[in-house]
Coordinates of N, CA and C in Angstrom, one line a residue:
M1 N -108.8 83.9 105.6 CA -109.3 82.9 106.5 C -110.8 82.7 106.3
Q2 N -111.2 81.5 106.3 CA -112.7 81.2 106.2 C -113.1 80.4 107.5
S3 N -114.3 80.6 107.9 CA -114.8 80.0 109.1 C -116.3 79.7 109.0
R4 N -116.7 78.6 109.5 CA -118.2 78.3 109.5 C -118.5 77.5 110.8
H5 N -119.7 77.7 111.2 CA -120.2 76.9 112.3 C -120.9 75.7 111.7
L6 N -120.5 74.5 112.0 CA -121.1 73.3 111.5 C -122.3 72.9 112.3
R7 N -123.4 72.7 111.5 CA -124.7 72.4 112.2 C -125.1 70.9 112.1
F8 N -124.5 70.2 111.2 CA -124.8 68.7 111.1 C -126.3 68.5 111.1
G9 N -126.9 69.1 110.1 CA -128.4 69.0 109.8 C -128.6 67.6 109.1
K10 N -129.5 67.6 108.2 CA -129.8 66.4 107.4 C -128.9 66.3 106.2
G11 N -128.5 65.0 105.9 CA -127.9 64.7 104.6 C -126.4 65.2 104.5
F12 N -126.1 65.6 103.3 CA -124.7 65.9 102.9 C -124.7 67.4 102.5
R13 N -123.7 68.1 103.0 CA -123.5 69.6 102.7 C -122.1 70.0 102.6
P14 N -121.6 70.4 101.4 CA -120.3 70.9 101.3 C -120.2 72.2 102.2
V15 N -119.1 72.4 102.9 CA -119.0 73.6 103.8 C -118.2 74.7 103.0
F16 N -117.0 74.4 102.6 CA -116.2 75.3 101.7 C -115.0 74.6 101.3
A17 N -114.3 75.2 100.3 CA -113.1 74.7 99.8 C -112.0 75.8 99.8
V18 N -110.8 75.4 100.0 CA -109.7 76.3 99.9 C -108.6 75.5 99.1
R19 N -108.3 76.1 98.0 CA -107.3 75.6 97.0 C -107.6 74.1 96.7
K20 N -106.9 73.2 97.3 CA -107.0 71.8 96.9 C -107.7 70.9 97.9
V21 N -108.4 71.5 98.9 CA -109.1 70.7 99.9 C -110.5 71.2 100.1
Q22 N -111.5 70.3 100.2 CA -112.9 70.7 100.5 C -113.4 70.0 101.7
A23 N -114.1 70.8 102.5 CA -114.7 70.2 103.7 C -116.2 70.1 103.5
A24 N -116.8 69.0 104.1 CA -118.3 68.8 104.0 C -118.7 68.0 105.2
E25 N -120.0 68.3 105.6 CA -120.6 67.5 106.7 C -121.6 66.5 106.1
M26 N -121.7 65.4 106.8 CA -122.6 64.4 106.4 C -123.3 63.8 107.6
V27 N -124.6 63.6 107.5 CA -125.4 63.1 108.6 C -126.3 61.9 108.0
I28 N -126.1 60.7 108.6 CA -126.9 59.6 108.1 C -127.8 59.1 109.3
P29 N -129.1 59.0 109.0 CA -130.0 58.5 110.0 C -129.8 57.0 110.4
P30 N -130.3 56.6 111.5 CA -130.2 55.2 111.9 C -130.8 54.3 110.8
G31 N -130.0 53.3 110.5 CA -130.4 52.3 109.4 C -130.1 52.8 108.0
G32 N -129.7 54.1 107.8 CA -129.4 54.6 106.5 C -128.0 54.4 106.1
S33 N -127.8 54.8 104.8 CA -126.4 54.6 104.3 C -126.2 55.7 103.2
E34 N -124.9 55.9 102.9 CA -124.5 56.7 101.8 C -123.6 55.9 100.9
G35 N -123.7 56.1 99.6 CA -122.8 55.3 98.7 C -123.4 54.0 98.4
G36 N -122.5 53.1 98.0 CA -122.9 51.7 97.6 C -121.8 51.1 96.8
P37 N -122.1 49.9 96.2 CA -121.0 49.2 95.5 C -120.5 50.0 94.2
D38 N -121.3 50.9 93.7 CA -120.9 51.7 92.5 C -120.4 53.1 92.8
N39 N -120.3 53.4 94.1 CA -119.9 54.7 94.5 C -118.4 54.8 94.7
Y40 N -117.8 55.8 94.0 CA -116.4 56.1 94.2 C -116.1 57.5 93.6
H41 N -115.0 58.0 94.1 CA -114.6 59.3 93.6 C -113.4 59.1 92.7
R42 N -113.6 59.4 91.4 CA -112.5 59.2 90.4 C -111.4 60.1 90.6
G43 N -111.6 61.3 91.1 CA -110.5 62.3 91.2 C -110.1 62.8 92.5
A44 N -110.7 62.2 93.6 CA -110.4 62.8 95.0 C -110.2 61.7 96.0
D45 N -109.3 61.9 97.0 CA -109.3 61.1 98.2 C -110.3 61.7 99.2
Q46 N -110.9 60.8 100.0 CA -111.9 61.3 101.0 C -111.4 60.9 102.3
W47 N -111.3 61.8 103.2 CA -111.0 61.6 104.6 C -112.3 61.8 105.4
I48 N -112.7 60.8 106.2 CA -113.9 60.8 107.0 C -113.5 60.8 108.5
Y49 N -114.0 61.8 109.3 CA -113.8 61.8 110.7 C -115.2 61.7 111.3
V50 N -115.4 60.7 112.2 CA -116.7 60.5 112.9 C -116.8 61.4 114.1
V51 N -117.7 62.3 114.0 CA -118.0 63.3 115.1 C -118.9 62.7 116.2
A52 N -119.9 61.9 115.7 CA -120.8 61.3 116.6 C -121.5 60.1 116.0
G53 N -121.9 59.1 116.8 CA -122.6 57.9 116.3 C -121.7 56.8 116.0
S54 N -122.2 55.7 115.4 CA -121.5 54.5 115.0 C -122.0 54.0 113.7
G55 N -121.1 53.3 113.0 CA -121.4 52.8 111.7 C -120.5 51.8 111.2
L56 N -120.6 51.6 109.9 CA -119.7 50.6 109.2 C -119.3 51.2 107.9
A57 N -118.0 51.1 107.6 CA -117.5 51.5 106.3 C -117.2 50.2 105.5
I58 N -117.7 50.2 104.2 CA -117.3 49.1 103.4 C -116.5 49.7 102.2
V59 N -115.2 49.4 102.1 CA -114.4 50.0 101.1 C -113.7 48.9 100.3
D60 N -114.0 48.8 99.0 CA -113.5 47.8 98.2 C -113.7 46.4 98.8
G61 N -114.8 46.2 99.5 CA -115.2 44.9 100.1 C -114.6 44.7 101.5
A62 N -113.7 45.6 102.0 CA -113.2 45.5 103.4 C -114.1 46.2 104.3
R63 N -114.4 45.7 105.5 CA -115.3 46.3 106.4 C -114.5 46.9 107.6
R64 N -114.9 48.1 108.0 CA -114.3 48.8 109.2 C -115.4 49.4 110.0
K65 N -115.4 49.1 111.3 CA -116.4 49.7 112.2 C -116.0 51.1 112.4
L66 N -117.0 52.0 112.5 CA -116.8 53.4 112.8 C -117.5 53.8 114.1
R67 N -116.8 54.6 114.9 CA -117.4 55.2 116.1 C -116.8 56.5 116.3
E68 N -117.4 57.3 117.2 CA -116.9 58.6 117.5 C -115.4 58.6 117.7
G69 N -114.7 59.5 116.9 CA -113.3 59.6 116.9 C -112.6 58.8 115.9
S70 N -113.3 58.0 115.1 CA -112.7 57.2 114.0 C -112.3 58.1 112.9
L71 N -111.2 57.8 112.2 CA -110.7 58.5 111.0 C -110.4 57.5 110.0
L72 N -111.0 57.7 108.8 CA -110.9 56.7 107.7 C -110.5 57.5 106.5
V73 N -109.6 56.9 105.7 CA -109.2 57.5 104.4 C -109.6 56.6 103.3
I74 N -110.4 57.1 102.4 CA -110.9 56.4 101.2 C -110.1 57.0 100.0
E75 N -109.2 56.2 99.4 CA -108.4 56.7 98.3 C -109.3 56.8 97.0
R76 N -108.9 57.8 96.1 CA -109.6 57.9 94.9 C -109.7 56.6 94.2
G77 N -110.9 56.3 93.6 CA -111.1 55.1 92.9 C -111.7 53.9 93.7
E78 N -111.5 54.0 95.1 CA -112.0 52.9 95.9 C -113.5 53.0 96.1
R79 N -114.2 51.9 95.8 CA -115.7 51.9 95.9 C -116.0 51.8 97.4
H80 N -117.1 52.5 97.8 CA -117.3 52.6 99.2 C -118.8 52.9 99.5
E81 N -119.1 52.5 100.8 CA -120.5 52.7 101.3 C -120.3 53.0 102.8
I82 N -121.0 53.9 103.4 CA -121.0 54.2 104.8 C -122.4 54.0 105.3
R83 N -122.5 53.1 106.3 CA -123.8 52.7 106.9 C -123.8 53.2 108.4
N84 N -125.0 53.6 108.8 CA -125.3 53.9 110.2 C -125.8 52.7 110.8
T85 N -125.0 52.1 111.7 CA -125.5 50.9 112.4 C -125.9 51.1 113.8
G86 N -125.9 52.4 114.2 CA -126.3 52.8 115.6 C -127.8 53.2 115.7
H87 N -128.1 53.7 116.9 CA -129.5 54.1 117.2 C -129.7 55.6 117.0
G88 N -128.6 56.4 117.0 CA -128.6 57.8 116.8 C -128.1 58.2 115.4
L89 N -128.0 59.5 115.2 CA -127.4 60.0 113.9 C -125.9 59.7 113.8
L90 N -125.5 59.3 112.6 CA -124.0 59.2 112.4 C -123.6 60.5 111.7
K91 N -122.8 61.3 112.4 CA -122.3 62.6 112.0 C -120.9 62.5 111.6
T92 N -120.5 62.9 110.4 CA -119.1 62.9 109.9 C -118.7 64.2 109.3
L93 N -117.4 64.5 109.5 CA -116.8 65.6 108.8 C -115.9 65.0 107.8
N94 N -116.1 65.4 106.5 CA -115.4 64.8 105.4 C -114.5 65.9 104.7
F95 N -113.3 65.4 104.3 CA -112.4 66.3 103.6 C -112.1 65.6 102.3
Y96 N -112.1 66.3 101.2 CA -111.8 65.8 99.8 C -110.6 66.5 99.3
S97 N -109.7 65.8 98.7 CA -108.5 66.4 98.1 C -108.3 65.7 96.8
P98 N -108.4 66.4 95.7 CA -108.9 67.8 95.6 C -110.5 67.9 95.8
P99 N -111.1 69.0 95.8 CA -112.5 69.1 96.0 C -113.3 68.2 95.0
A100 N -114.3 67.5 95.6 CA -115.0 66.5 94.8 C -116.5 67.0 94.5
Y101 N -117.0 68.1 95.1 CA -118.3 68.5 94.9 C -118.5 70.0 94.7
T102 N -119.5 70.3 94.0 CA -119.8 71.7 93.8 C -120.4 72.3 95.1
D103 N -120.6 73.6 95.2 CA -121.2 74.2 96.3 C -122.6 73.6 96.6
G104 N -123.3 73.2 95.5 CA -124.7 72.6 95.7 C -124.7 71.1 96.0
G105 N -123.5 70.5 96.1 CA -123.4 69.1 96.5 C -123.4 68.1 95.4
N106 N -123.3 68.6 94.1 CA -123.2 67.7 93.0 C -121.7 67.3 92.7
P107 N -121.5 66.0 92.3 CA -120.1 65.6 92.1 C -119.4 66.4 90.9
R108 N -118.2 66.7 91.1 CA -117.4 67.4 90.1 C -116.7 66.3 89.3
P109 N -116.5 66.6 88.0 CA -115.7 65.6 87.2 C -114.3 65.5 87.7
P110 N -113.6 64.4 87.4 CA -112.2 64.3 87.8 C -111.3 65.4 87.1
G111 N -110.3 65.8 87.7 CA -109.4 66.8 87.1 C -108.5 66.1 86.1
R112 N -107.6 66.9 85.5 CA -106.7 66.5 84.5 C -105.8 65.3 85.0
R113 N -105.3 65.5 86.2 CA -104.4 64.4 86.8 C -105.1 63.1 86.8
A114 N -106.4 63.0 87.2 CA -107.1 61.7 87.3 C -107.4 61.2 85.9
A115 N -107.7 62.1 85.0 CA -107.9 61.7 83.6 C -106.7 61.1 83.0
R116 N -105.5 61.7 83.2 CA -104.2 61.2 82.7 C -104.0 59.8 83.3
K117 N -104.2 59.6 84.6 CA -104.0 58.3 85.2 C -104.8 57.2 84.6
R118 N -106.1 57.5 84.3 CA -107.0 56.5 83.7 C -106.5 56.2 82.3
A119 N -106.1 57.2 81.5 CA -105.7 57.0 80.1 C -104.4 56.2 80.0
G120 N -103.5 56.3 81.1 CA -102.2 55.7 81.0 C -102.2 54.4 81.4

């Protein structure tokens, strides 16, 4: 068993990974954003749960409002951006399947499955 107390400090921080799933916390300040039109995960699906705040998700051009309690799934390969449209911090808990980041927060390359999918 693994356990961590989430602190939701600044920015993005991987928490830990177990086998094929990774958890991370992300905090976006008011007016800030993460991602953009060229941001996507080649080898992982991303599940975002909004812990606090409000924002906007733009996924492959589709817009979805985010608020406390929202759950959003961004499938591998979908280009996306998360914007904080509120007055307070936008705090999210993210899950990646399979893990998408190193412990230091750097993107991992896609696994063999994703590479086969691109090649086929």
